[in-house]
mmCIF file of C-alpha atoms in Angstrom:
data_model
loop_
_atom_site.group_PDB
_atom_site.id
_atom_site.type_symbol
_atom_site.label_atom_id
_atom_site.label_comp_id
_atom_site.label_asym_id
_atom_site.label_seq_id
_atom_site.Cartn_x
_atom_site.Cartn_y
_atom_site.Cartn_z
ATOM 1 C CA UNK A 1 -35.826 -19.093 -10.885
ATOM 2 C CA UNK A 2 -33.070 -16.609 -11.162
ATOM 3 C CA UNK A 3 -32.134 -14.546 -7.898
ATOM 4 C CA UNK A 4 -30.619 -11.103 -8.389
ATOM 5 C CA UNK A 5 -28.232 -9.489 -5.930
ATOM 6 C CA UNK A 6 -28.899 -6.189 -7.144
ATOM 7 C CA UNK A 7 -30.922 -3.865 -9.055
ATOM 8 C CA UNK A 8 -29.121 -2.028 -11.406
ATOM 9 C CA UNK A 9 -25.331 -1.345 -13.223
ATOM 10 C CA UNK A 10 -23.866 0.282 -9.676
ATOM 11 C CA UNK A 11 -25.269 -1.900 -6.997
ATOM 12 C CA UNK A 12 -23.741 -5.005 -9.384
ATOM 13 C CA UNK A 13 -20.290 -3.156 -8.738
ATOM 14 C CA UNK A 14 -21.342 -2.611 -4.947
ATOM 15 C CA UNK A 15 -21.130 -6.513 -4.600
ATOM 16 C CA UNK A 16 -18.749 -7.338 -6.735
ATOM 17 C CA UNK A 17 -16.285 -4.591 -4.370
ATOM 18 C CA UNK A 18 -17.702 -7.254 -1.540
ATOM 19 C CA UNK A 19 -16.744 -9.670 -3.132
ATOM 20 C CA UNK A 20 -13.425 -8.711 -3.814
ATOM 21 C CA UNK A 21 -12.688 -7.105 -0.534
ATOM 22 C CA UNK A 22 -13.362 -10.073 1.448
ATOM 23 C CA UNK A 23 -11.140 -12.224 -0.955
ATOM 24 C CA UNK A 24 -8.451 -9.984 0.044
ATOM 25 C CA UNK A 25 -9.163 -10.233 3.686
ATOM 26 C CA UNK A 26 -9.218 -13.949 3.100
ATOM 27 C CA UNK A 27 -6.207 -14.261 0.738
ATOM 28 C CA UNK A 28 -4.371 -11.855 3.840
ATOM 29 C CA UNK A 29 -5.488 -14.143 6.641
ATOM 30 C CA UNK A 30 -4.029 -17.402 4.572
ATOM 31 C CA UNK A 31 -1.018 -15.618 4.255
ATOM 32 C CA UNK A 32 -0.497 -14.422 7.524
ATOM 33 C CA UNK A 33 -0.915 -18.322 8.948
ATOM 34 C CA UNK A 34 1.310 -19.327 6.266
ATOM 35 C CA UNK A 35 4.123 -17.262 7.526
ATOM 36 C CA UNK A 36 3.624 -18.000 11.164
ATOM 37 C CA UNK A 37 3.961 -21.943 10.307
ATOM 38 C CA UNK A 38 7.018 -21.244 8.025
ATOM 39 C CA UNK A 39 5.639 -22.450 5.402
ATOM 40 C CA UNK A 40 6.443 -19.912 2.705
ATOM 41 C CA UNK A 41 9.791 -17.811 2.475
ATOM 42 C CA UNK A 42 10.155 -14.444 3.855
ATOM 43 C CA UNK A 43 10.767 -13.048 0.654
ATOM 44 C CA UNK A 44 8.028 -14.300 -1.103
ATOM 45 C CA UNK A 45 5.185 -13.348 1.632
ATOM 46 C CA UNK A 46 6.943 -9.836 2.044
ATOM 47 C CA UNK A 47 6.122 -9.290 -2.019
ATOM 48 C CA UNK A 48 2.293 -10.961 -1.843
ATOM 49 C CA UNK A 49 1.871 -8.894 1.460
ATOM 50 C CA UNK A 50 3.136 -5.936 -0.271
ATOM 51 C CA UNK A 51 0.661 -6.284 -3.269
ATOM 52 C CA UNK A 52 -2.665 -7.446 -0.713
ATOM 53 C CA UNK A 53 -1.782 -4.203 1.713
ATOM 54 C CA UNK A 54 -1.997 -1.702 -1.807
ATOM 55 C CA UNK A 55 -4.982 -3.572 -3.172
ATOM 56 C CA UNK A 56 -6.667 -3.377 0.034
ATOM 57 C CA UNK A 57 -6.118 0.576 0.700
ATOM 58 C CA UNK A 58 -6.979 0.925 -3.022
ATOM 59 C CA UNK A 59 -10.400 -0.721 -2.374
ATOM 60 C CA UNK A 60 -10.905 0.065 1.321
ATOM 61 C CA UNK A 61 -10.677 3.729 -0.196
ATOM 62 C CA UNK A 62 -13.002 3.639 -2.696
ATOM 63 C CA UNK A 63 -15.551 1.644 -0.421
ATOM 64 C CA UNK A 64 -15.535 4.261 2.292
ATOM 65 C CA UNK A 65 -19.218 5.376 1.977
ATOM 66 C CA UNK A 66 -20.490 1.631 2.190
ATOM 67 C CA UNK A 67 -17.809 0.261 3.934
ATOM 68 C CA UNK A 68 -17.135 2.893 6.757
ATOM 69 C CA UNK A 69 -15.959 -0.052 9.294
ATOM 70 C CA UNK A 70 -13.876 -2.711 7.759
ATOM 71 C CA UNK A 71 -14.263 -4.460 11.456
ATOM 72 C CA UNK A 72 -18.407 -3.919 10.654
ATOM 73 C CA UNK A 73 -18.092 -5.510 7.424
ATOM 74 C CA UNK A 74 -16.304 -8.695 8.934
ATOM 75 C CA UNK A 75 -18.756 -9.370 11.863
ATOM 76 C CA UNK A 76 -21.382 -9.125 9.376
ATOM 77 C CA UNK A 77 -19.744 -11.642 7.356
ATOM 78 C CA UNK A 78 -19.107 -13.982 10.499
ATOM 79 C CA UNK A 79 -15.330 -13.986 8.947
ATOM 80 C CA UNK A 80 -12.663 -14.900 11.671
ATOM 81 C CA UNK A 81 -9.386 -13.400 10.446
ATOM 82 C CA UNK A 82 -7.761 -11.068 13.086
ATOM 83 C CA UNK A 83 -4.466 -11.837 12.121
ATOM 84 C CA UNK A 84 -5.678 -10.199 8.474
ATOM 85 C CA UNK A 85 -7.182 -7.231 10.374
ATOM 86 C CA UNK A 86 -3.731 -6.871 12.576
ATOM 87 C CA UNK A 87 -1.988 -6.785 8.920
ATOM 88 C CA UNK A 88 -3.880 -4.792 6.983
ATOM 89 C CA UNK A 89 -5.779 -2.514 9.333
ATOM 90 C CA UNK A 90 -3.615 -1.785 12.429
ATOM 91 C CA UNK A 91 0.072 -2.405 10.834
ATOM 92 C CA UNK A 92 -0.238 -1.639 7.284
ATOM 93 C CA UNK A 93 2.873 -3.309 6.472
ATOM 94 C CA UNK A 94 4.492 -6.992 6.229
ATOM 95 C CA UNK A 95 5.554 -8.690 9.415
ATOM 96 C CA UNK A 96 8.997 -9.000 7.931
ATOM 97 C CA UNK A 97 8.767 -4.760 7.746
ATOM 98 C CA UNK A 98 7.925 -4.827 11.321
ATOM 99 C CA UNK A 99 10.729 -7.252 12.045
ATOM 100 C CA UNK A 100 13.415 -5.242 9.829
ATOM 101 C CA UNK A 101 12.118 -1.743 11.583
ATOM 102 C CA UNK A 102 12.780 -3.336 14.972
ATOM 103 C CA UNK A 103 16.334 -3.833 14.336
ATOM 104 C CA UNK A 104 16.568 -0.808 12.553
ATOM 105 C CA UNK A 105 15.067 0.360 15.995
ATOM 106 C CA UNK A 106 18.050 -0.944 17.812
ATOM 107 C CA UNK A 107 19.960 1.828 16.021
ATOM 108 C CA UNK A 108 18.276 4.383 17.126
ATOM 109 C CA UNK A 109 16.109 4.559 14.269
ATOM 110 C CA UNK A 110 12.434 4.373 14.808
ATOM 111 C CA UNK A 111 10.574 1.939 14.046
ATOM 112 C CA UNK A 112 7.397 3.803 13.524
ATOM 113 C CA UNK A 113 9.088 5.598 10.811
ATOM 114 C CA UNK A 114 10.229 2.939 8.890
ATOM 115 C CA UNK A 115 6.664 1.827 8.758
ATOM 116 C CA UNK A 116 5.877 5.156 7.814
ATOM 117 C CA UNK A 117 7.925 5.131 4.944
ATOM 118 C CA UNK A 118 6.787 1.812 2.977
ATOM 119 C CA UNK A 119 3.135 2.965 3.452
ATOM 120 C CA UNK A 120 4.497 6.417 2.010
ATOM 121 C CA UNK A 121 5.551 4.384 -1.079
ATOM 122 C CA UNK A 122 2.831 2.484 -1.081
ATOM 123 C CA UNK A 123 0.822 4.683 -1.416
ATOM 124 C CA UNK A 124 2.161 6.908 -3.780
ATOM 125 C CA UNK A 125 3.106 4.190 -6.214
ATOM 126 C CA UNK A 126 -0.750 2.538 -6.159
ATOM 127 C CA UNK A 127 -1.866 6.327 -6.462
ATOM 128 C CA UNK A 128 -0.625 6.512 -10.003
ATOM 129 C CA UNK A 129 -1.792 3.044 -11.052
ATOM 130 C CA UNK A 130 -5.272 4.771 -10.156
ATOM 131 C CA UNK A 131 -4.049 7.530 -12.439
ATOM 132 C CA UNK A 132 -3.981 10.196 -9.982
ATOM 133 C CA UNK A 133 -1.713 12.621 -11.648
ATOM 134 C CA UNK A 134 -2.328 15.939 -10.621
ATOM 135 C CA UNK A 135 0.215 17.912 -9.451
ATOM 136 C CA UNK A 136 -1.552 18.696 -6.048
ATOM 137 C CA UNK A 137 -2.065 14.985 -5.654
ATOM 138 C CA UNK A 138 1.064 13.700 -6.384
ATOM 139 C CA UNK A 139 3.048 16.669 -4.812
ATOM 140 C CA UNK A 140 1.993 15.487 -1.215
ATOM 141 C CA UNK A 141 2.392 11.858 -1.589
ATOM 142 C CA UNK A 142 6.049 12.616 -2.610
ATOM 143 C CA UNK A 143 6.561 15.208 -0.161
ATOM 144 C CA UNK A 144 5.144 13.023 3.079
ATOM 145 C CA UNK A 145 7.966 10.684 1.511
ATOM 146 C CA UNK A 146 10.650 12.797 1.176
ATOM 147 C CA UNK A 147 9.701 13.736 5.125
ATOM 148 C CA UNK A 148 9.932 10.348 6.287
ATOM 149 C CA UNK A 149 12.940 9.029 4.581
ATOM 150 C CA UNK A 150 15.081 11.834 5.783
ATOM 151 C CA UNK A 151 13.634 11.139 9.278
ATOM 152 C CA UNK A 152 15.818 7.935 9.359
ATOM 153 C CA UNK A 153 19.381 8.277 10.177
ATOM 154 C CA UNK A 154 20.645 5.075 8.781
ATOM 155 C CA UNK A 155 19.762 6.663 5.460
ATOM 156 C CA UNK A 156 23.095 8.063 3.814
ATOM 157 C CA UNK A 157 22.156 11.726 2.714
ATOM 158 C CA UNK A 158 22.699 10.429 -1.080
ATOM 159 C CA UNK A 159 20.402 7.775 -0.687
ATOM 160 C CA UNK A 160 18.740 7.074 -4.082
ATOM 161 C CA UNK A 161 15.007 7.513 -2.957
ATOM 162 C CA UNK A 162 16.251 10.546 -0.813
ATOM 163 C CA UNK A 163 17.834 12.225 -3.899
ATOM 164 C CA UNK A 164 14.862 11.414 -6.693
ATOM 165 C CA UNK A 165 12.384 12.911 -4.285
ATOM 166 C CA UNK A 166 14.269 15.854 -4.039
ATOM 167 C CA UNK A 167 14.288 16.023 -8.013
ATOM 168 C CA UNK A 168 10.921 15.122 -8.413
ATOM 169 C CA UNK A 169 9.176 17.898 -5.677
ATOM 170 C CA UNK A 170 11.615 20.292 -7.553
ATOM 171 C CA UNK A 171 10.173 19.654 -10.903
ATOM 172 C CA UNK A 172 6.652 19.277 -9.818
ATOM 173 C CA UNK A 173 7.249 23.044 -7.838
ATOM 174 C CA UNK A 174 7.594 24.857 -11.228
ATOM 175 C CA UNK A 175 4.127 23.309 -12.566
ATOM 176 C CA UNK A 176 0.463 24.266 -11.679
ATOM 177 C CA UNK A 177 -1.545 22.734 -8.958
ATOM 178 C CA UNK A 178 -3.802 21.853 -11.894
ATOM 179 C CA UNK A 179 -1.216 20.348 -14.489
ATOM 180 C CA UNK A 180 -1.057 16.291 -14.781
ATOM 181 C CA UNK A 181 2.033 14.353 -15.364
ATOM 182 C CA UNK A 182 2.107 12.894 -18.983
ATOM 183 C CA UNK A 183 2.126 9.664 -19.211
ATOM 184 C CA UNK A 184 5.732 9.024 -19.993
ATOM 185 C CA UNK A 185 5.935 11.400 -16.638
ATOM 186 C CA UNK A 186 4.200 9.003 -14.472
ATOM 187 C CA UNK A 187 5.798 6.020 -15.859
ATOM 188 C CA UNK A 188 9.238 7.418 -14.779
ATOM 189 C CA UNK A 189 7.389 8.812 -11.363
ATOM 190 C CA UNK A 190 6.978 4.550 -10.610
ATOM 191 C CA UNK A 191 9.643 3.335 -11.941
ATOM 192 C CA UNK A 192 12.040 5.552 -9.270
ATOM 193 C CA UNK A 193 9.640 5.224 -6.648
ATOM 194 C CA UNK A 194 9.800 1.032 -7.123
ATOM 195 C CA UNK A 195 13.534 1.443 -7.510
ATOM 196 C CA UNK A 196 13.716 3.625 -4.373
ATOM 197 C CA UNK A 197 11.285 1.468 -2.517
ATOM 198 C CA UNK A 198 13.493 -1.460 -3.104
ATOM 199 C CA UNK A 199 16.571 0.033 -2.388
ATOM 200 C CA UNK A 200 15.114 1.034 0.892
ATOM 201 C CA UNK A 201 14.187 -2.260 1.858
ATOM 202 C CA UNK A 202 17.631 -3.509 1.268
ATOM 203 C CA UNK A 203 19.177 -0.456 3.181
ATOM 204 C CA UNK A 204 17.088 -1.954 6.231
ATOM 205 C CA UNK A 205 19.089 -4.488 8.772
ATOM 206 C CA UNK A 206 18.166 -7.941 8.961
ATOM 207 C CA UNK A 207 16.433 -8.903 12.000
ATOM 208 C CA UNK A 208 19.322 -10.652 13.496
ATOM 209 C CA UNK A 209 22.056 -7.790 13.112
#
């Protein structure tokens, strides 16, 4: 005999968010441990951490109503995986961030800031994969951005993300709160925010500069 989880078309997707959600928390928790033991390279658990953060604020988000507590929903599944809780939920960025924004700390630059910024660009850049193109949703995003990178003073003032922001919020000023990027618009909108994002992270100091 067959055993349904659900009843109809949206409690199916209900689970199937579960589902997915606590493969990320999973998938995060392996990764974490994997780092620790030095068992994968910095680079390539800063770019898997990097994808597993924006998945999991993509989902988290849409799972708000049912998922108000992501600490509920892992007690009730009995999952053990603080160090994927410290990542996703109270840092929001890789380790290797957090070690790069200490040094940059050193420098007088905070490192709260620099943390600020990558979940800025996160953010933004998994907003318009979700197709959120309105001009009074993407005009924030960039703006919150544009705020935090020109909070950091080891940013030259000509700094490429610094100086596309600027053009961006400029063009998206003369449109209406109601008009949507096209979607050549939007494709150019990622493409210098990715370009931006990863000149940032190679403007950052290494850890033992």
């Amino acid at each position: 005999m067959e055993v349904k989880l659900w009843n109809d078309k949206r409690e199916r997707e209900m689970y199937e968010n579960f589902a997915e959600l606590y493969a990320i928390i999973k998938a995060t928790e392996k990764l974490e441990k994997a780092y620790i033991r030095d068992v994968i390279s910095p680079s390539d658990y800063e770019a898997e951490c990097v994808k597993l953060i924006a998945h999991f604020k993509t989902l988290s988000s849409s799972l708000k109503d049912t998922v108000p507590s992501i600490e509920s929903f892992v007690d009730k599944y009995k999952m053990d995986c603080r160090a994927a809780l410290n990542r996703l939920v109270t840092s929001g960025v890789p380790a290797t961030v957090e070690h790069r924004a200490a040094a940059a700390a050193s420098n007088t630059t905070s490192a709260a800031t620099v943390a600020e910024c990558v979940q800025n660009f996160i953010t933004a850049m998994d907003s318009l994969k979700l197709n959120m193109v309105a001009v009074d949703q993407v005009y924030p995003l960039l703006s919150d951005l544009s705020t935090a990178l020109n909070k950091l003073s080891l940013l030259p003032p000509d700094f490429e993300g610094k100086t596309k922001m600027k053009e961006w919020l400029g063009r998206l000023s003369k449109m209406g709160a109601a008009d949507e990027l096209t979607e050549q618009q939007a494709r150019q909108l990622h493409f210098d925010l990715e370009s931006s994002y990863n000149s940032f992270m190679a403007a950052l100091p290494s850890a033992g500069t």
